[in-house]
mmCIF file of C-alpha atoms in Angstrom:
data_model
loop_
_atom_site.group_PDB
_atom_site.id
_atom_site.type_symbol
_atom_site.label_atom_id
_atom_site.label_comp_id
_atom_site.label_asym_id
_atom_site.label_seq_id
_atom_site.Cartn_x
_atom_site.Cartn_y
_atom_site.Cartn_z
ATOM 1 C CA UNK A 1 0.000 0.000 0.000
ATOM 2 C CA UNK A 2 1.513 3.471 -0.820
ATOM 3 C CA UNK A 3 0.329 6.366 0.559
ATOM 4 C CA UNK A 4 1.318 9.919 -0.347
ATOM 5 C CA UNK A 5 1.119 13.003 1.816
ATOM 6 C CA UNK A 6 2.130 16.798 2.036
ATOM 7 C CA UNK A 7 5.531 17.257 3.857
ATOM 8 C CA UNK A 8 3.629 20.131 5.816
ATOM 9 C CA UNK A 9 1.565 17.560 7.682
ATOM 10 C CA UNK A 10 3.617 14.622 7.692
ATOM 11 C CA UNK A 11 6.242 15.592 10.461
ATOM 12 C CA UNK A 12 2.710 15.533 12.986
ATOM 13 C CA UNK A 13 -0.081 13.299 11.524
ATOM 14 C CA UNK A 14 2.212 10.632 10.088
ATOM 15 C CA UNK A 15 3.007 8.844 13.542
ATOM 16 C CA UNK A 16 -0.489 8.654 14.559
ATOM 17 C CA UNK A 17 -1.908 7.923 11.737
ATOM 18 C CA UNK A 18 0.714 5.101 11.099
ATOM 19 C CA UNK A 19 0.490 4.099 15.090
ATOM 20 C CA UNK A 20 -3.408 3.449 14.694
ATOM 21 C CA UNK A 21 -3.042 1.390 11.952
ATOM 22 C CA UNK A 22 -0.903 -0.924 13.710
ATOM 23 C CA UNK A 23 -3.098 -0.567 16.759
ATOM 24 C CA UNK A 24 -5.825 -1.536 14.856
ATOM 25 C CA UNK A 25 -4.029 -4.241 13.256
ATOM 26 C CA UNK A 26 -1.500 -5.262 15.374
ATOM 27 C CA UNK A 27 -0.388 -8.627 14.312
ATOM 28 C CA UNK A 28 -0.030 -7.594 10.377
ATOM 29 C CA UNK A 29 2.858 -7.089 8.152
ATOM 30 C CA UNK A 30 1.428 -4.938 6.038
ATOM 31 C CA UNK A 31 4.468 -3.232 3.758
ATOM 32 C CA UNK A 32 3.244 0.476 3.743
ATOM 33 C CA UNK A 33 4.947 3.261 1.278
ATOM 34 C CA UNK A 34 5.350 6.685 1.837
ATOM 35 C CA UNK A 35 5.672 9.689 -0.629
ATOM 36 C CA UNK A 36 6.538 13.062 1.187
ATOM 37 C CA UNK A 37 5.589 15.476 -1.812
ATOM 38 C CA UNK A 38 3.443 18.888 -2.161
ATOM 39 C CA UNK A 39 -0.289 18.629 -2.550
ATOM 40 C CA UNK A 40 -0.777 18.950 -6.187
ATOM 41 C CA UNK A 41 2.297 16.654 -7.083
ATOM 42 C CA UNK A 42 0.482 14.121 -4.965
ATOM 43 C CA UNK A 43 -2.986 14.129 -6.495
ATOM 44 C CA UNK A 44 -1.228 13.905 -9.933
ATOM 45 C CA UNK A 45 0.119 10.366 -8.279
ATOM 46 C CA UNK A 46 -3.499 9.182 -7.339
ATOM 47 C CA UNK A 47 -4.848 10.137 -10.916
ATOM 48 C CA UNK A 48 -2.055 8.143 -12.007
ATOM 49 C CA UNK A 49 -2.397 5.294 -9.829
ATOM 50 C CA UNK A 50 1.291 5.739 -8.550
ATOM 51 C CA UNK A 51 -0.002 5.580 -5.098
ATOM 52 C CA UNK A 52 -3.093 3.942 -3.558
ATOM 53 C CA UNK A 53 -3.896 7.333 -0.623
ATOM 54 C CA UNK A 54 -3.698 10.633 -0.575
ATOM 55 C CA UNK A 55 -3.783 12.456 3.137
ATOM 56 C CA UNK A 56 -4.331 16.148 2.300
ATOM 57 C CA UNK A 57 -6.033 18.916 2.929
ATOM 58 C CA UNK A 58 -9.764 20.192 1.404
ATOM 59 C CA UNK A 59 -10.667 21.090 -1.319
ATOM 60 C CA UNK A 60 -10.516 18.771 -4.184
ATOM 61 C CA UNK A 61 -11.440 20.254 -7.414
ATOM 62 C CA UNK A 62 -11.347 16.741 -9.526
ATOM 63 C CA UNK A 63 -14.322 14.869 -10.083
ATOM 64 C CA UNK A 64 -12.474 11.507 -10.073
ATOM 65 C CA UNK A 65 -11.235 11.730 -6.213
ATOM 66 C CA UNK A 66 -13.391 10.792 -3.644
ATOM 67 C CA UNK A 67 -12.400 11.018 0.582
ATOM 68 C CA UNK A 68 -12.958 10.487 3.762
ATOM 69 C CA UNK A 69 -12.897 12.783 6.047
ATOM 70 C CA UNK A 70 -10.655 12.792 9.304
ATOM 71 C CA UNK A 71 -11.003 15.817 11.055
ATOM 72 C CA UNK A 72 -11.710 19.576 10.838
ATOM 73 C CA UNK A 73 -8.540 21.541 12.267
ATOM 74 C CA UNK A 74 -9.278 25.202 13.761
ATOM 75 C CA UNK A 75 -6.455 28.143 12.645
ATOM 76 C CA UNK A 76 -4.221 29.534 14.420
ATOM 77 C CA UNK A 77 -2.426 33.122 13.762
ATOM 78 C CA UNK A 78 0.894 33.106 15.483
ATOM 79 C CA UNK A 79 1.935 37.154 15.571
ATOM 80 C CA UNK A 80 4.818 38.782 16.536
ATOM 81 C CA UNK A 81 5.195 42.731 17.008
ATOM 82 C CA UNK A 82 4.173 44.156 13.986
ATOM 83 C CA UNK A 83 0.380 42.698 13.963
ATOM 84 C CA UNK A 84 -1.407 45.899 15.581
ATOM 85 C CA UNK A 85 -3.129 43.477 17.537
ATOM 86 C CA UNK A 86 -0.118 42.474 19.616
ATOM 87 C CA UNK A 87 -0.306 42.867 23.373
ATOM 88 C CA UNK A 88 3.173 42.449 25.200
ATOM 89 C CA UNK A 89 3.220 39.753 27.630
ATOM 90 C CA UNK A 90 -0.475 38.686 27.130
ATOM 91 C CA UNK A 91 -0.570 35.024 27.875
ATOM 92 C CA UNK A 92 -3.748 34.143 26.447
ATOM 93 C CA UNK A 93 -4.687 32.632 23.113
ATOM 94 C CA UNK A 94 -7.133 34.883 21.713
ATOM 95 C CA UNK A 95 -10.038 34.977 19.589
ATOM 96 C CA UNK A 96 -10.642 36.283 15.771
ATOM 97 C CA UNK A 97 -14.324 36.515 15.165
ATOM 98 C CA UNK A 98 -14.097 39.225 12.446
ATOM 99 C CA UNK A 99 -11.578 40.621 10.246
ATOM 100 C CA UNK A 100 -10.163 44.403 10.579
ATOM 101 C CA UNK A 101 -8.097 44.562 7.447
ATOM 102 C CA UNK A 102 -5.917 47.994 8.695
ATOM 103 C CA UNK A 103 -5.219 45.849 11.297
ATOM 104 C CA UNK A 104 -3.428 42.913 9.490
ATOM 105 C CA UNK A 105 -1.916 44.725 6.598
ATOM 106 C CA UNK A 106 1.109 46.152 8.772
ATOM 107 C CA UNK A 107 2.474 42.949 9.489
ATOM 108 C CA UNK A 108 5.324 40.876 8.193
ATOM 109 C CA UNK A 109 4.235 37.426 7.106
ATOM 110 C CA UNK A 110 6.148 33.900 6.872
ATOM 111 C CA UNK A 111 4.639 32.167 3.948
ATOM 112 C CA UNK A 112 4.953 28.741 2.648
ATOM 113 C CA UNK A 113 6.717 28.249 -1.281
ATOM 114 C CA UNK A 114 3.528 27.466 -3.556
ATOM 115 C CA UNK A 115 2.961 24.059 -3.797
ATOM 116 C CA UNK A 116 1.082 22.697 -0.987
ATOM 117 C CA UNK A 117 -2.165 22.965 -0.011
ATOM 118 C CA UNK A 118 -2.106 25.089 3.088
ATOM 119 C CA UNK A 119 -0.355 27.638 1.010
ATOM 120 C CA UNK A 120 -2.889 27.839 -1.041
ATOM 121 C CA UNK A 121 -5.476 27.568 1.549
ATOM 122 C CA UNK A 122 -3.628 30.916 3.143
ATOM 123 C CA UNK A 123 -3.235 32.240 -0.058
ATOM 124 C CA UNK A 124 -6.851 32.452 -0.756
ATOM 125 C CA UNK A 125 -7.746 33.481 3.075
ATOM 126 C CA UNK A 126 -5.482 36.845 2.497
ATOM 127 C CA UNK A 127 -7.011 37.144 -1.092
ATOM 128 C CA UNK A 128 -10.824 36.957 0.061
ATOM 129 C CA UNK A 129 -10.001 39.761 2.800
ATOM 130 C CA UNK A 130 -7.898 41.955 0.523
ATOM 131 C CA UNK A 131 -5.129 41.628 3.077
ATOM 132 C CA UNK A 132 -1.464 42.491 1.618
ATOM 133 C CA UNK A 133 1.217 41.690 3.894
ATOM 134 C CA UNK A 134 4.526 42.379 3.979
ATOM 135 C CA UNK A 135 6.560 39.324 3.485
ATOM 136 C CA UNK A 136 9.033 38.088 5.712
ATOM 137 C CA UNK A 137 10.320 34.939 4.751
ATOM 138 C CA UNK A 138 9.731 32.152 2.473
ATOM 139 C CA UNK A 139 9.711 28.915 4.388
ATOM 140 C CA UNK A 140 9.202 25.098 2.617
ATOM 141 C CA UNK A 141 8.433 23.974 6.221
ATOM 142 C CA UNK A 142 5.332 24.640 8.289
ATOM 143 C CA UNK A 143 7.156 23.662 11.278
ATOM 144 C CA UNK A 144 10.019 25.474 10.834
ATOM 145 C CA UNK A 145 7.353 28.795 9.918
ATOM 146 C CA UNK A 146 5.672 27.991 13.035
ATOM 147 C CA UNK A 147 9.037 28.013 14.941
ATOM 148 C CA UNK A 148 10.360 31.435 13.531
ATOM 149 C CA UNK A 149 7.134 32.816 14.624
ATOM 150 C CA UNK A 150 7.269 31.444 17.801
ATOM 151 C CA UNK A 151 10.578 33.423 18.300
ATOM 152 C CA UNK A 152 9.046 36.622 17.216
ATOM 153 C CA UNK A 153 10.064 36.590 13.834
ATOM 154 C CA UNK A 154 7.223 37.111 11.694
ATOM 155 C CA UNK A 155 3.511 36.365 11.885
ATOM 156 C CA UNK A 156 2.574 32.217 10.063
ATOM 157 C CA UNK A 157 -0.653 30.751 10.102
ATOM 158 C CA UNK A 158 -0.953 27.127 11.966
ATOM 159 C CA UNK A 159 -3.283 24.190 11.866
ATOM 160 C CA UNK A 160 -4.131 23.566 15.988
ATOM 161 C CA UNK A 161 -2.067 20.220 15.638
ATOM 162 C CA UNK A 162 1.404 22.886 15.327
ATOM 163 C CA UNK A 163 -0.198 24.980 18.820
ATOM 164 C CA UNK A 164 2.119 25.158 21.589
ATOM 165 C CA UNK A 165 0.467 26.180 24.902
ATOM 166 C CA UNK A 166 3.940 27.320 26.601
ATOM 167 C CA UNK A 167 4.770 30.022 24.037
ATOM 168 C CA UNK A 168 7.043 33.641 24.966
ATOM 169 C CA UNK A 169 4.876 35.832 24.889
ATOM 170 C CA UNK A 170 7.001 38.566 24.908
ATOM 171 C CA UNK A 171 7.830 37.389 21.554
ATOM 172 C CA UNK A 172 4.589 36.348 20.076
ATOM 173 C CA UNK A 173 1.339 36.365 20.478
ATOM 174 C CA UNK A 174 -1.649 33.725 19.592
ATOM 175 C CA UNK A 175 -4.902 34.571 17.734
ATOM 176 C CA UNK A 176 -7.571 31.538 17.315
ATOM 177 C CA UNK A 177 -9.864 32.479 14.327
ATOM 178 C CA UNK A 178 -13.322 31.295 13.892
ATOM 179 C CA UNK A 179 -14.148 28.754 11.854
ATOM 180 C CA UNK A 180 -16.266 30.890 9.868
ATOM 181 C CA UNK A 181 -13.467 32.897 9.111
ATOM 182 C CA UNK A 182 -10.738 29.819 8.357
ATOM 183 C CA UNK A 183 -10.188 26.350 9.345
ATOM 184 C CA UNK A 184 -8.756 23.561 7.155
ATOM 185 C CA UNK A 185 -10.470 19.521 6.664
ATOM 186 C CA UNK A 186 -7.685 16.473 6.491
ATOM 187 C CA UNK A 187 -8.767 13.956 4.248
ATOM 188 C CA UNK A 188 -8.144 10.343 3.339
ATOM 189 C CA UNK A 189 -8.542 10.615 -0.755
ATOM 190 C CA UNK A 190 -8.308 7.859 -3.252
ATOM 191 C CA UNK A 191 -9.611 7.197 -6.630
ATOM 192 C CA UNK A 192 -13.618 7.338 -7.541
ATOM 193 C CA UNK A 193 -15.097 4.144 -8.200
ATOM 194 C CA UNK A 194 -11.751 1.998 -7.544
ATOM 195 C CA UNK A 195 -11.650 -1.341 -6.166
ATOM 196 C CA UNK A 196 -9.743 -0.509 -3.278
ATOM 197 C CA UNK A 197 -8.254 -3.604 -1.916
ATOM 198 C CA UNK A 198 -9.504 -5.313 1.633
ATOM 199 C CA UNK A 199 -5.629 -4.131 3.374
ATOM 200 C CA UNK A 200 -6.421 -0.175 2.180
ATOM 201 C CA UNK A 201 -9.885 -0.584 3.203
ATOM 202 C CA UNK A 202 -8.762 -1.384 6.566
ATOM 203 C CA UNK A 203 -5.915 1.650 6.709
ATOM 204 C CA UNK A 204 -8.902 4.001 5.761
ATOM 205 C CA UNK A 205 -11.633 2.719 8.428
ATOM 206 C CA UNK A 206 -8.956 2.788 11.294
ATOM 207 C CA UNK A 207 -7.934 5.712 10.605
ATOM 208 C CA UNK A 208 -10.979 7.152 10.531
ATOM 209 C CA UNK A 209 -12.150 5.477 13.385
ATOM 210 C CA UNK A 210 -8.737 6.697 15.332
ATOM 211 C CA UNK A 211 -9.579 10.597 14.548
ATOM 212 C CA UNK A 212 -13.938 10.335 15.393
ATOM 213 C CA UNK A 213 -12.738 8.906 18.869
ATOM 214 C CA UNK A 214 -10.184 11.269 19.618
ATOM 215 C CA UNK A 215 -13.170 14.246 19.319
#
């Protein structure tokens, strides 16, 4: 069974997912492969039959994937200084139930290079709210975004699953934004209509069944 999945969610999801597998299963042998690529290299693959899965982020635009879901992730804006929303030394995550766009557009952002989904996921968040940002850095790894901004470096968007409770908050501060104003969905795709075989079956209802009793 091959699997592919975004290198942005990989270095968090990939253990779990793999560990409930093998809970789930724990006396198989099961040879699993996995292909660390960006989003749209990936779906290629599965239109391709190259690989059997595709863990990714919503949406799909291609009438010949199908999914399961997994779980809805809130958003998290990590901010240093020049957000004008910054309070120094305020411990708290906060909350984002509207947008103020003077208030974002001062701010130096950390973005992703273009290629995965989350990038494009941000991307289209800053379009819809005719935010421009100053940029900051271009980063190929969410983690290592998430970590600059957690030293006050710039301002990154995070799924909750990169959230770190014990953050400097002299450095940075943490914004929570409604889900009506951005989340992302994780995914289990695969081909429409193909005879998925009884071992992939499995991966996919374990899975799934891992994430709806971790709610």
């Amino acid at each position: 069974m091959s699997i592919g999945i975004n290198e942005v969610l990989a270095s968090r999801l990939l253990p779990e997912i793999l560990s409930a597998y093998k809970q789930g299963f724990p006396n198989k042998s099961q040879r699993i492969f996995i292909e660390e690529n960006y989003s749209n290299a990936l779906e290629n693959d599965l239109l391709e039959k190259e690989i059997d899965l595709h863990i990714r982020l919503l949406p799909i635009f291609s009438n010949k994937i199908s999914y399961q879901k997994l779980f809805k992730s809130p958003i998290y804006l990590i901010a240093d200084k020049t957000f004008l929303l910054f309070k120094k030394n305020n411990h708290k995550i906060l909350s984002v139930e509207t947008i103020d766009r003077e208030k974002w557009e001062k701010m130096k952002f950390i973005f992703l290079y273009p290629g995965s989904g989350f990038s494009r996921l941000v991307d289209s968040f800053l379009n819809n709210h005719k935010i421009i940002v100053q940029n900051s850095f271009k980063i190929r790894s969410l983690e290592t975004a998430a970590n600059l901004a957690y030293e006050g470096l710039g301002c990154t968007f995070i799924p909750s699953f990169y959230l770190k409770q014990n953050f400097d908050s002299s450095k940075c501060n943490i914004f929570k934004l409604s889900e009506d104003i951005f989340s992302v969905q994780l995914v289990i795709a695969f081909l429409r209509g193909m005879n998925l075989n009884e071992e992939t079956k499995k991966f996919i209802k374990e899975v799934v069944k891992y994430y709806k009793n971790k709610k």
